[in-house]
Coordinates of C-alpha atoms in Angstrom, one line a residue:
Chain A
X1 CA 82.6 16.8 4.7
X2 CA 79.5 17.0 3.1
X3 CA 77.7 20.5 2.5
X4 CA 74.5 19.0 1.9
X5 CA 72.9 15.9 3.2
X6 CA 70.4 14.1 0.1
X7 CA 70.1 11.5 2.3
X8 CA 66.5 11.7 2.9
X9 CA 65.6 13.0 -0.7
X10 CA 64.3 9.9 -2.0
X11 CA 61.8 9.3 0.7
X12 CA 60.3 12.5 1.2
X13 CA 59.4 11.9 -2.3
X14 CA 57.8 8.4 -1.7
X15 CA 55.5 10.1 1.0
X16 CA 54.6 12.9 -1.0
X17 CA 53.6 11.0 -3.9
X18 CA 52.3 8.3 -1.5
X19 CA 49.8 11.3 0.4
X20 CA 48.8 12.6 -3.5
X21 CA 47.5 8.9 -4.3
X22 CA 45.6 9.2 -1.3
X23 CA 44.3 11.8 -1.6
X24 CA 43.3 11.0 -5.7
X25 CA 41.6 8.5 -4.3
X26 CA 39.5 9.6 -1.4
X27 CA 37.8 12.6 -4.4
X28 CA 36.8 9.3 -6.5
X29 CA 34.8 7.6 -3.9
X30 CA 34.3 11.0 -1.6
X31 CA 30.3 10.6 -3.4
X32 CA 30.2 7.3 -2.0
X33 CA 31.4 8.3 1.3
X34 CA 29.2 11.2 1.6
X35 CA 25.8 9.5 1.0
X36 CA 26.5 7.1 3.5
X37 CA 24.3 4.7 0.8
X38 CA 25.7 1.3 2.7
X39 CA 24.5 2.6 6.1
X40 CA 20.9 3.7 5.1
X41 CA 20.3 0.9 2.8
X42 CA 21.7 -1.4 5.8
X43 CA 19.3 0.7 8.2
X44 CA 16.6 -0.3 6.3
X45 CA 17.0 -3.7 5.8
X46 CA 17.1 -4.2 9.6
X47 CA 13.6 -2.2 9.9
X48 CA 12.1 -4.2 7.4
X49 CA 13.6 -7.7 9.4
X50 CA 12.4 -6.0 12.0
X51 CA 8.6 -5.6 11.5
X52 CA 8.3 -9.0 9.5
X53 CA 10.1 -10.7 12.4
X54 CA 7.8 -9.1 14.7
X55 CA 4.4 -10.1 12.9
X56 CA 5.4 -13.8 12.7
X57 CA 5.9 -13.5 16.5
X58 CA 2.9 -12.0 17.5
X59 CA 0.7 -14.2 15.3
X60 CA 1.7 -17.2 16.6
X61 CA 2.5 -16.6 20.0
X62 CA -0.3 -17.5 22.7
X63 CA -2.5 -16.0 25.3
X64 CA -2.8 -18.5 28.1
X65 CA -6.2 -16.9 29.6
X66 CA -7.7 -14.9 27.7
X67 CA -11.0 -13.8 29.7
X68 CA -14.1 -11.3 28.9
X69 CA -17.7 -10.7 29.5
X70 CA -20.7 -10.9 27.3
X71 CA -22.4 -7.7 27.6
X72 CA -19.3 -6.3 29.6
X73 CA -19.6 -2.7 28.1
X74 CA -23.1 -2.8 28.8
X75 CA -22.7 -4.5 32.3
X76 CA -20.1 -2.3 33.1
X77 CA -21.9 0.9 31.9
X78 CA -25.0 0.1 34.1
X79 CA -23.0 -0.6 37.3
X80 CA -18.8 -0.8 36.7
X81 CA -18.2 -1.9 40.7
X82 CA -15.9 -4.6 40.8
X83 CA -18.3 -6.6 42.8
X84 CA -21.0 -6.8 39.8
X85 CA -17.8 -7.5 37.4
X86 CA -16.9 -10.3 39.2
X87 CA -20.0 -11.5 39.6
X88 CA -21.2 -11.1 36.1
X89 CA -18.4 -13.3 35.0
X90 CA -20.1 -16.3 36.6
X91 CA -22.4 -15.8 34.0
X92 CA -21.4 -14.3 31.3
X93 CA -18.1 -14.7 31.7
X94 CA -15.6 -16.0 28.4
X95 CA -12.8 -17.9 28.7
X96 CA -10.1 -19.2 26.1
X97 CA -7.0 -20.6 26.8
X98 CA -4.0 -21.0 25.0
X99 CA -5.4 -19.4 22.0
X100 CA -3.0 -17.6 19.6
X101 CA -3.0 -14.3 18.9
X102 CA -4.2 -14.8 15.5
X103 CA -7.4 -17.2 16.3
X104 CA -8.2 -14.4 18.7
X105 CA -8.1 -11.7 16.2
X106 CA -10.2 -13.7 13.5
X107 CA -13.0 -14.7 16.4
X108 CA -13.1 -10.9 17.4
X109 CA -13.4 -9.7 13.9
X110 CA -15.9 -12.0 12.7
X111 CA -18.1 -10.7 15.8
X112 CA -18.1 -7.0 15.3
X113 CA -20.5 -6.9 11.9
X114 CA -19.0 -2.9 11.1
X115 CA -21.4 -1.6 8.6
X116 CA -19.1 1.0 6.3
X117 CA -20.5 4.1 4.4
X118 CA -17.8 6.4 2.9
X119 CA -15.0 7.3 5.7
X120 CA -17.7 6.3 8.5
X121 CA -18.5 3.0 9.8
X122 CA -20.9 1.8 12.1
X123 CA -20.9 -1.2 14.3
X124 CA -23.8 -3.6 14.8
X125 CA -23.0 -5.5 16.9
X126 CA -22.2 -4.1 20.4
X127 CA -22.2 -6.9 23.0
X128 CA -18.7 -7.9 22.2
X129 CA -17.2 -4.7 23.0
X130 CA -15.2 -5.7 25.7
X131 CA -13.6 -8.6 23.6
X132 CA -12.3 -6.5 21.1
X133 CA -11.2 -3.9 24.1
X134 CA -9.4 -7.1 25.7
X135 CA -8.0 -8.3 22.6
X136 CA -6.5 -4.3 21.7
X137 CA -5.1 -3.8 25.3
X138 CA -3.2 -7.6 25.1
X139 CA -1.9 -6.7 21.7
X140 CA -0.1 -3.1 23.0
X141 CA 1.1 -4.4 26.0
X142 CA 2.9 -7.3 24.1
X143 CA 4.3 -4.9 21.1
X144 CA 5.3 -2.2 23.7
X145 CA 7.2 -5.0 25.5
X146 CA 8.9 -6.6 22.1
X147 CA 9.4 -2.9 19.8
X148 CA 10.5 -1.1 23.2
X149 CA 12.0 2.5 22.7
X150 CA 13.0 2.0 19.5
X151 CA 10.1 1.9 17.1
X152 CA 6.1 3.1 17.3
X153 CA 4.0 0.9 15.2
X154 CA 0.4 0.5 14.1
X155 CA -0.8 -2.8 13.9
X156 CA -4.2 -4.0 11.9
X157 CA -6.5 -6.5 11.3
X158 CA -8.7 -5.9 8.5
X159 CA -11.9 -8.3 7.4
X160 CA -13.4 -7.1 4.1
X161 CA -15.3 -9.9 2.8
X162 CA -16.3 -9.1 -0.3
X163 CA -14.7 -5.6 -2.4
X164 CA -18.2 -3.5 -2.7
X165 CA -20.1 -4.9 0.2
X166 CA -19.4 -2.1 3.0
X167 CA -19.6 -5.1 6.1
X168 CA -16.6 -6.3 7.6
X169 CA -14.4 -6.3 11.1
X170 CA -11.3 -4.4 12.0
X171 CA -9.0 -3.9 14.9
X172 CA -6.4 -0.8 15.5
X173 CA -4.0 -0.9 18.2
X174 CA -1.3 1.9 18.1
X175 CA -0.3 5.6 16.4
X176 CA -1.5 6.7 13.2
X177 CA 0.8 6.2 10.6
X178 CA 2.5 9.6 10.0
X179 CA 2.8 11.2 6.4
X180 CA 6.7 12.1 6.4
X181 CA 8.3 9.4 7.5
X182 CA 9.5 5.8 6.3
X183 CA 7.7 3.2 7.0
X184 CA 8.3 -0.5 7.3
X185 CA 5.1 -2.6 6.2
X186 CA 4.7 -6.4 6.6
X187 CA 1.2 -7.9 6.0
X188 CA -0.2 -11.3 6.7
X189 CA -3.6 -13.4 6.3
X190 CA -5.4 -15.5 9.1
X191 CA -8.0 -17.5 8.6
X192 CA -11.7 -16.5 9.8
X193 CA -14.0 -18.6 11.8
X194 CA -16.1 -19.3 8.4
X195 CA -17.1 -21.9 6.3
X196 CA -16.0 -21.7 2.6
X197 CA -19.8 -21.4 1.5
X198 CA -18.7 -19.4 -1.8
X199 CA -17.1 -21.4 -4.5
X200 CA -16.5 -20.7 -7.7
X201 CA -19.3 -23.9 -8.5
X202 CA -22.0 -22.4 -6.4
X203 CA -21.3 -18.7 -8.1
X204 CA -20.8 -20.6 -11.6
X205 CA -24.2 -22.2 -10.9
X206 CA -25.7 -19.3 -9.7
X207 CA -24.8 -16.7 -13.3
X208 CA -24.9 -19.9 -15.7
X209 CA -28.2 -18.8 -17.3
X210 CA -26.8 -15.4 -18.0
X211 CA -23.5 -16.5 -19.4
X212 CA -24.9 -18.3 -21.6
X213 CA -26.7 -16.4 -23.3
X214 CA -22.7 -14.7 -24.4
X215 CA -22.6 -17.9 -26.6
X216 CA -25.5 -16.5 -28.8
X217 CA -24.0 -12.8 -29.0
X218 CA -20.6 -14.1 -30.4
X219 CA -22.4 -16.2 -32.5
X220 CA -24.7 -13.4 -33.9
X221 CA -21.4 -11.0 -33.7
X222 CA -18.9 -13.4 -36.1
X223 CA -21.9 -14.1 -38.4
X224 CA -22.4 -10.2 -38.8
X225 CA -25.9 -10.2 -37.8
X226 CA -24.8 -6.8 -35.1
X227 CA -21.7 -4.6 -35.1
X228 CA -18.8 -4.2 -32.4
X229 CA -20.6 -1.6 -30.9
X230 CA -24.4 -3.7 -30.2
X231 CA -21.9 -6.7 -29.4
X232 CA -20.1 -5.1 -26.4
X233 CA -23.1 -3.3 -25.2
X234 CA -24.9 -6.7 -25.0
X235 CA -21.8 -8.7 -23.2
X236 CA -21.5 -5.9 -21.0
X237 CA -25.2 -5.7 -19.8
X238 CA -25.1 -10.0 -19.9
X239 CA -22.1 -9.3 -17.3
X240 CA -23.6 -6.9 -15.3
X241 CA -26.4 -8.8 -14.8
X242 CA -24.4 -11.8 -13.9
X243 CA -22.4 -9.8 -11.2
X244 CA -25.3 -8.2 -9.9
X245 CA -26.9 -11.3 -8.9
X246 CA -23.6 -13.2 -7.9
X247 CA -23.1 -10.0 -5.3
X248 CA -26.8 -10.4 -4.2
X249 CA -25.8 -14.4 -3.3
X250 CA -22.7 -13.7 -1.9
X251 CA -23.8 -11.0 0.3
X252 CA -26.9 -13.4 1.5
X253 CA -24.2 -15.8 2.1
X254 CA -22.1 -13.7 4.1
X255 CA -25.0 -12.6 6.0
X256 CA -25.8 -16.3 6.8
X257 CA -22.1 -16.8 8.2
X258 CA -22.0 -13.7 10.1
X259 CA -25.1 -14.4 12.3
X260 CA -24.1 -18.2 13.0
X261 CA -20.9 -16.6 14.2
X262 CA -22.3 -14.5 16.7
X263 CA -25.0 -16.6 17.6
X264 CA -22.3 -19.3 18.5
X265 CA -21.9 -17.1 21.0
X266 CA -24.1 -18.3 23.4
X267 CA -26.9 -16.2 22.8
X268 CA -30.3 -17.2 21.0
X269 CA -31.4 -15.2 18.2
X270 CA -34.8 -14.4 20.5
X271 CA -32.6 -13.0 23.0
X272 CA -30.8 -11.4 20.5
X273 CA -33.9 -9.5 19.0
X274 CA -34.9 -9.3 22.6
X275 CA -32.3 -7.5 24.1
X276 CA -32.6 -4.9 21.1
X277 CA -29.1 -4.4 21.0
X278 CA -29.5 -3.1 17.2
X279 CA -32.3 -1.4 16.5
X280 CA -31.8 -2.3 12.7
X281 CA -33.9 0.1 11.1
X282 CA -33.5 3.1 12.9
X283 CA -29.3 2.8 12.7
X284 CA -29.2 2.1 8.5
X285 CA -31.3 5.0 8.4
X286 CA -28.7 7.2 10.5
X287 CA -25.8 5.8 8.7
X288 CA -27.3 6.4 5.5
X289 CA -29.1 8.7 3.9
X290 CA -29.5 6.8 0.8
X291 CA -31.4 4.1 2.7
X292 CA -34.4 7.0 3.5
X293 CA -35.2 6.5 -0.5
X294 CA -36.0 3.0 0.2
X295 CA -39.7 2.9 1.1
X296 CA -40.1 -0.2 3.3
X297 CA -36.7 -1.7 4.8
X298 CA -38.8 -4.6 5.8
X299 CA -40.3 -6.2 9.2
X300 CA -37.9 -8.7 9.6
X301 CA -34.4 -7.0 10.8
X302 CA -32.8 -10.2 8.4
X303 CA -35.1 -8.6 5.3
X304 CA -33.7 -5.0 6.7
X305 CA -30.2 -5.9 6.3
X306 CA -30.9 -7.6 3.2
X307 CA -32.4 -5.0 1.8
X308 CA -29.5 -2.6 2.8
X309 CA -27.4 -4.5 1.2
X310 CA -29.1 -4.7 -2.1
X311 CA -29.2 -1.2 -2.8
X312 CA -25.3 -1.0 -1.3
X313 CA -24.2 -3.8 -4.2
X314 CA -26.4 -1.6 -6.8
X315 CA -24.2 1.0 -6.2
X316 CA -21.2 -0.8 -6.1
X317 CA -21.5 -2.1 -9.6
X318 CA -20.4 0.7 -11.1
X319 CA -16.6 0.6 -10.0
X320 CA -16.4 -2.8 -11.5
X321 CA -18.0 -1.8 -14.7
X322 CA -13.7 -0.7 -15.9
X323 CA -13.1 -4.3 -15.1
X324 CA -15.6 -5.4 -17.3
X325 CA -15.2 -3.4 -20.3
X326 CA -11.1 -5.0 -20.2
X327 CA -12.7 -8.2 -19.8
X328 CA -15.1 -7.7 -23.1
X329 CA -12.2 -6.1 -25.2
X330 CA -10.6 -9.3 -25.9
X331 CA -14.1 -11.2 -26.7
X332 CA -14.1 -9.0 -29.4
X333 CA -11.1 -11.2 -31.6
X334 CA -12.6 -12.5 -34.5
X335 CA -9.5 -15.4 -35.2
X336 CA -10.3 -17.5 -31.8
X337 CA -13.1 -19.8 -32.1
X338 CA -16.5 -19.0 -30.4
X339 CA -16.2 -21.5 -28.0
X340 CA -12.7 -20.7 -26.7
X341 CA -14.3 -16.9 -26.4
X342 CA -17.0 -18.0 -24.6
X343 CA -14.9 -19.6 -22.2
X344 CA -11.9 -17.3 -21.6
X345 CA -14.7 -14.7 -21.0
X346 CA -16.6 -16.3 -18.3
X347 CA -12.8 -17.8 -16.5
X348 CA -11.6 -13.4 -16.7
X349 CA -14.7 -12.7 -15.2
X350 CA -15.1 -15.3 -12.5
X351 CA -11.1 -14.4 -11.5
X352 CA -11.8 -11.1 -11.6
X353 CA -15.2 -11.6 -9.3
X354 CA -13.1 -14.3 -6.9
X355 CA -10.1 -11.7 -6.6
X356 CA -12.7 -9.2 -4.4
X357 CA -13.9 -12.2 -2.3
X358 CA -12.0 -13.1 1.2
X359 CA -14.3 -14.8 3.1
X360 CA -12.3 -16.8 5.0
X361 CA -9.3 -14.7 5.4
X362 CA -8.6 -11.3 7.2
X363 CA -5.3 -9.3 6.4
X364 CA -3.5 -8.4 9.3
X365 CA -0.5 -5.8 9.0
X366 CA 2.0 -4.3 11.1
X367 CA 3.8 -0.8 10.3
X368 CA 6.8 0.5 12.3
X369 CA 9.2 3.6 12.1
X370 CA 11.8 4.8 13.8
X371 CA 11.0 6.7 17.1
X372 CA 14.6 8.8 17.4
X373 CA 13.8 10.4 14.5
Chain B
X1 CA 73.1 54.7 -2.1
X2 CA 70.3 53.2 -4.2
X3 CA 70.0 49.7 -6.6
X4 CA 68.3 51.0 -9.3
X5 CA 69.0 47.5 -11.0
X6 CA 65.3 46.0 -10.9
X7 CA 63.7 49.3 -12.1
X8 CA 64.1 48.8 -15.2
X9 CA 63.1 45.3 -15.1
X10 CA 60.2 45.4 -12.8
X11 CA 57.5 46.5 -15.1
X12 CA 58.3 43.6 -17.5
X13 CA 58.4 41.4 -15.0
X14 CA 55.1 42.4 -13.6
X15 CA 53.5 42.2 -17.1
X16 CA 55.0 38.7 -17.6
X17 CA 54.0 37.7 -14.1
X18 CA 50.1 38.9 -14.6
X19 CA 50.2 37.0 -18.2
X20 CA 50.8 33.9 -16.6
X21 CA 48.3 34.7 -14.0
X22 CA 45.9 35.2 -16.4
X23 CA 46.7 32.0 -18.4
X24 CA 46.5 30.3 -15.0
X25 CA 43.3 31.6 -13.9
X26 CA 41.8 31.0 -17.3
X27 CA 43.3 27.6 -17.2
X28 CA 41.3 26.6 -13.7
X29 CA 38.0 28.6 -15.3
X30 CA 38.2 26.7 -18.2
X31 CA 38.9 23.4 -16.1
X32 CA 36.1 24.1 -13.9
X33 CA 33.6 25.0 -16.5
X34 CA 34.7 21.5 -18.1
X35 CA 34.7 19.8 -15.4
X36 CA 30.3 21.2 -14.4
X37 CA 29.1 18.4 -16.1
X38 CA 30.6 15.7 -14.6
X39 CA 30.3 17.3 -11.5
X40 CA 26.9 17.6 -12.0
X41 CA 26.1 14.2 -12.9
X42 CA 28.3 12.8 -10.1
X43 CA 25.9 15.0 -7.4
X44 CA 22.8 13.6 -9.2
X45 CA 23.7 9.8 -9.8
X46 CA 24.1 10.3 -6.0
X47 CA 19.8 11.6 -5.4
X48 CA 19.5 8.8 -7.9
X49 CA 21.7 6.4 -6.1
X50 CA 19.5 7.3 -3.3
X51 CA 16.0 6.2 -4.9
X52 CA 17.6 3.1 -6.2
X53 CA 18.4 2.3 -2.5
X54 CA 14.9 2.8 -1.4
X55 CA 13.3 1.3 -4.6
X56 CA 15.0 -1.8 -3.5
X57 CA 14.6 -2.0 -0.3
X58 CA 10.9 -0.9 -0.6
X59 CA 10.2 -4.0 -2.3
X60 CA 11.5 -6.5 0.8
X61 CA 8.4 -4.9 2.9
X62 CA 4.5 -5.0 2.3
X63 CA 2.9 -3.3 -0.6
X64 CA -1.1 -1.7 -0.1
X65 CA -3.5 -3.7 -2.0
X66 CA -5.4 -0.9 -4.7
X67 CA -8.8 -2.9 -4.6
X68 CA -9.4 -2.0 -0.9
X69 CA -10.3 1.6 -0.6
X70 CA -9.4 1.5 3.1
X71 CA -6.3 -0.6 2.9
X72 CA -3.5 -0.3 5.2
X73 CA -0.9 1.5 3.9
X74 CA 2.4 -0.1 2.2
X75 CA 5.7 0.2 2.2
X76 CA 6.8 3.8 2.3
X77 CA 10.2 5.6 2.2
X78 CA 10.6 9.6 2.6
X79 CA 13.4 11.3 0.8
X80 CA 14.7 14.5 0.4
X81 CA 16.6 15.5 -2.9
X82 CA 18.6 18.2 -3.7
X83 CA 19.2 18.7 -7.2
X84 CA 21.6 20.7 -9.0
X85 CA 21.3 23.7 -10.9
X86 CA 22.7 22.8 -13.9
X87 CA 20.4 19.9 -14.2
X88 CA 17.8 19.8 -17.3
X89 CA 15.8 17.3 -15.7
X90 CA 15.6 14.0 -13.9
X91 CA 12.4 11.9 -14.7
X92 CA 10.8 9.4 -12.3
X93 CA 9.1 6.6 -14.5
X94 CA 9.5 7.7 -18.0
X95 CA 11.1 9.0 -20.8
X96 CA 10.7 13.0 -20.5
X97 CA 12.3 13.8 -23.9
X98 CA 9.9 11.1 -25.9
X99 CA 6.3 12.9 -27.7
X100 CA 4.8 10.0 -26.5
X101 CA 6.9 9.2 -22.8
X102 CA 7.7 5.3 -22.1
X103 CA 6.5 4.5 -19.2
X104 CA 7.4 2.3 -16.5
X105 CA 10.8 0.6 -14.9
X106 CA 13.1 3.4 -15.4
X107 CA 14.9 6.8 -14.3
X108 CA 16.2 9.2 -17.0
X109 CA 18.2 12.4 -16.2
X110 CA 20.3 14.9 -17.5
X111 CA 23.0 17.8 -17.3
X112 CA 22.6 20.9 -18.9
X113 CA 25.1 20.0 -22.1
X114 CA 25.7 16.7 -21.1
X115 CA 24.8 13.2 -22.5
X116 CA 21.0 11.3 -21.1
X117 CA 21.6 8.8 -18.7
X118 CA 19.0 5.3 -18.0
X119 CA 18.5 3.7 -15.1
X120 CA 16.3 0.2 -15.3
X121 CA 14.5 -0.9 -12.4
X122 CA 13.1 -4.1 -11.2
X123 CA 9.6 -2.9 -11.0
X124 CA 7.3 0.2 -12.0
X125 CA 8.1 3.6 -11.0
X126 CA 5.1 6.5 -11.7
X127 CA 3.6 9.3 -10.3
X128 CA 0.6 9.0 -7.9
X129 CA -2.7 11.0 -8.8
X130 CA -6.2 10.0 -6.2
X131 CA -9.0 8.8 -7.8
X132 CA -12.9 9.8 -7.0
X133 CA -12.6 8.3 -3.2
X134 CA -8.8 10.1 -2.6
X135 CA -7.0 7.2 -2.5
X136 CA -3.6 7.6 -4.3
X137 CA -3.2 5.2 -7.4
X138 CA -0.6 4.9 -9.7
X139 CA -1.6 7.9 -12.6
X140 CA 0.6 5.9 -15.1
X141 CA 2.6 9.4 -16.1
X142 CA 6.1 9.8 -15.1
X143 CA 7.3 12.3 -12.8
X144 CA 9.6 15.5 -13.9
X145 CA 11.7 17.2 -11.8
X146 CA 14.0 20.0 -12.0
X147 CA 16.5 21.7 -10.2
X148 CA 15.7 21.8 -6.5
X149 CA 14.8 20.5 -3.2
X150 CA 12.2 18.3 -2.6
X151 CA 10.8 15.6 -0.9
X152 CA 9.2 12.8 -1.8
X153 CA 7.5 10.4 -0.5
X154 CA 7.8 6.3 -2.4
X155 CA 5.1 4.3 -1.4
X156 CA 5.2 0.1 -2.5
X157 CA 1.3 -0.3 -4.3
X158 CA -0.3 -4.0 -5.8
X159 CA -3.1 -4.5 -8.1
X160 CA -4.5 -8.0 -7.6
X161 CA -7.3 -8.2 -10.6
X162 CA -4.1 -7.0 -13.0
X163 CA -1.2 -8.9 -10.5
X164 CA 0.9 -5.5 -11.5
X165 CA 3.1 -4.1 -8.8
X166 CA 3.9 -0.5 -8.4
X167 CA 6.1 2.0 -7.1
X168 CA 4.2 5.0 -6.6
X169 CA 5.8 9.1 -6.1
X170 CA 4.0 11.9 -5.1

């Protein structure tokens, strides 16, 4: 008889060194595990699937009857029984069917005519209130129904046609975006009710006189007739003066657009005046106080806007003044021919003018975060 | 009535057994002061791990255009780091130890005694500043941080007239 049994010797071994390797391993990747790296970065991705998924759906899904009143606000605010509201529909009653989501924003923002200043903004137009209200209320009800419990969101729909001309449209349905906490952006653009009045030929046509006069300036500047210095300074002004009058054009052509747009409408621009809905003068003076310096706005509300605008886009020009001084930087290589200047200047600065201008589009974006957090 | 045996003994033994205590507990010290700054870089490889993870998936979402003064906000992630104590620094979009910092696509960081360590990004990294209107813009400077907590907000930014996408701290 045995006095020890070494039976099981071998195998306690195998375990022990079988629980060390184990353990070996789960202190190399324990920095891994901790993180939790595969789960957040997985989180994420389905947030960010999540918000892009839901702005394709919402653009392009339809409203069968989408319904509102001309006036409504202002019907409503001088007798809001639902007698009158039903009545007034008979005549100024609205009615689009099967109209996506999208066409609906771009009609809605193309008839607000928001005048900006700073953080304020003021809207001129005022008789398609309840529009945008209708549009707002259809857009919660269908992202409270798709994001549910799980997500808040903000959704937007910006139209800023030109960078520098404070006029435009927007529309805000949901919760401000908060400061501490991640957010999952997708953006799209629509396509405005406008027609694409700017080209680059019209605006080309328009600054031609000016630009030309750069040919003479590099000329003078190779041939050592006037320094760097009096080179830029003239190409600068020459460039300044070109943008100054393109803004003026584009601004009169935006105008233009804005007003067919709500006088599609079916309103006349008599009963438009008539109705003295904007009271043109009076409001640019209490959105602005630079606007007191100007002495005569004009009779004409058309000449009062225009006039607003004009001393808006003279003080705009100063924030693309850095754009400009890039642009003249490279004019200012001796070893490429005149010509070639002359030309890559006036391409830089037309891309850099048509890269502010979105006429025909609006950008319409959707945040969402997480709601359990 | 008494073994005296181990009397004589024990105060040898004792003195033996505390010298090898000693050599042991030095041995661990010594291990454990070694060992600082790899454990140091392995807790901030995993903050930087953590950046990388948003930087990229940051870039699948929207970014805010910089031309707009009023533009809806872009892509943003929120994240809280907590950095060692040992660390000398870890530097968002730049080079901290250059006179004249490289800027752009890249995290740099560093243990107290240990060796620099690059990560190269996809797209540029910087720290936000606001410019005359308070809107945050990319400052072009890097970002230095230290030893602590913080958090820090990553938001996804896009220049149009330059076609230059940023990452943006602050």
């Amino acid at each position: 008889m045995k006095m020890f049994d070494n039976t099981g010797y071998s195998s306690t071994m195998d375990a022990i060194i079988f629980l060390s390797f184990i353990s070996i391993a789960a202190i190399v990747i324990s920095p891994v595990l901790i993180g939790n790296l595969q789960l957040i970065a997985l989180i994420e991705r389905k947030n960010q699937a999540d918000a892009s998924a839901i702005l394709l759906t919402i653009l392009n899904a339809k409203i069968d009857d989408f319904k509102y009143r001309f006036a409504g606000s202002q019907l409503s605010a001088f007798d809001g029984s639902s007698l009158i509201k039903q009545t007034s529909f008979l005549f100024a009653g609205r009615e689009n069917k099967h109209k996506t989501y999208a066409d609906l924003c771009a009609e809605c923002l193309a008839s607000q005519f928001y005048i900006y200043r700073g953080k304020d903004k003021f809207r001129l137009n005022i008789l398609t209130l309840e529009c945008e209200a209708e549009i707002k209320r259809l857009i919660s009800s269908y992202l409270d129904r798709q994001l549910g419990d799980r997500y808040s969101y903000c959704f937007e729909a910006k139209w800023r046609p030109f960078i520098g001309i404070p006029l435009g449209g927007e529309i805000k349905v949901g919760e401000d975006i908060p400061s501490l906490q991640s957010i999952y952006v997708e953006k799209a653009t629509i396509t405005m009710p406008f027609e694409n009045v700017i080209t680059r030929e019209y605006i080309e046509s328009v600054i031609n006189e000016e630009l030309e006069k750069i040919d003479n300036d590099l000329a003078d500047y190779d041939a050592g007739r006037i320094n760097r210095t009096i080179f830029k300074e003239r190409v600068k002004q020459r460039l300044l003066n070109a943008t100054a009058i393109a803004l003026m054009k584009i601004t009169e052509k935006i105008q233009e657009e804005l007003m067919k747009q709500m006088l599609k409408q079916n309103i006349t621009l008599a009963e438009f005046e008539e109705l003295q809905v904007i009271n043109y003068e009076l409001r640019l003076r209490e959105i602005d106080k630079a606007v007191k310096a100007i002495d005569a706005l004009g009779e004409d509300w058309e000449e009062q806007l225009g006039n607003y605008f004009k001393a808006m886009v003279k003080a705009e020009l100063n924030s693309i003044q850095l754009e400009i001084d890039k642009i003249i930087d490279k004019a200012v290589d001796k070893t490429v021919s005149i010509a070639d200047r002359a030309l890559a200047l006036k391409e830089q600065f037309l891309d850099e003018l048509f890269t502010r201008l979105s006429l025909s589009k609006a950008e319409v974006s959707i945040a969402i975060w997480d709601r359990r957090i | 009535m008494f073994n005296e045996a181990g009397i004589i003994t024990f105060p040898l033994k004792l003195l033996c057994y505390l010298i090898l205590l000693s050599l042991i507990f030095g041995l661990i010290t010594q291990g454990m002061w070694n060992a600082r700054i790899p454990m140091g870089e392995i807790a901030i490889e995993r903050e930087v791990s953590e950046i990388l993870t948003a930087i990229n998936s940051i870039q699948t979402g929207a970014p805010r255009n910089l031309l707009y003064s009023d533009a809806s906000e872009g892509s943003k992630r929120v994240l809280t780091l907590n950095l060692p104590s040992n660390i000398a620094y870890l530097s968002l979009g730049s080079d901290a130890e250059y006179s004249q910092p490289i800027v752009g696509n890249l995290i740099v960081y560093k243990v107290q005694g240990g060796e620099k360590h690059f990560e190269f990004l996809n797209i540029n990294l910087c720290r936000a500043s606001r410019d005359e209107a308070g809107m945050l813009i990319p400052s072009k400077n890097g970002l230095l941080l230290k030893s602590g907590s913080y958090t820090l907000t990553l938001e996804f930014v896009y220049d149009p007239s330059s076609n230059e996408k940023w990452i943006i701290v602050y």
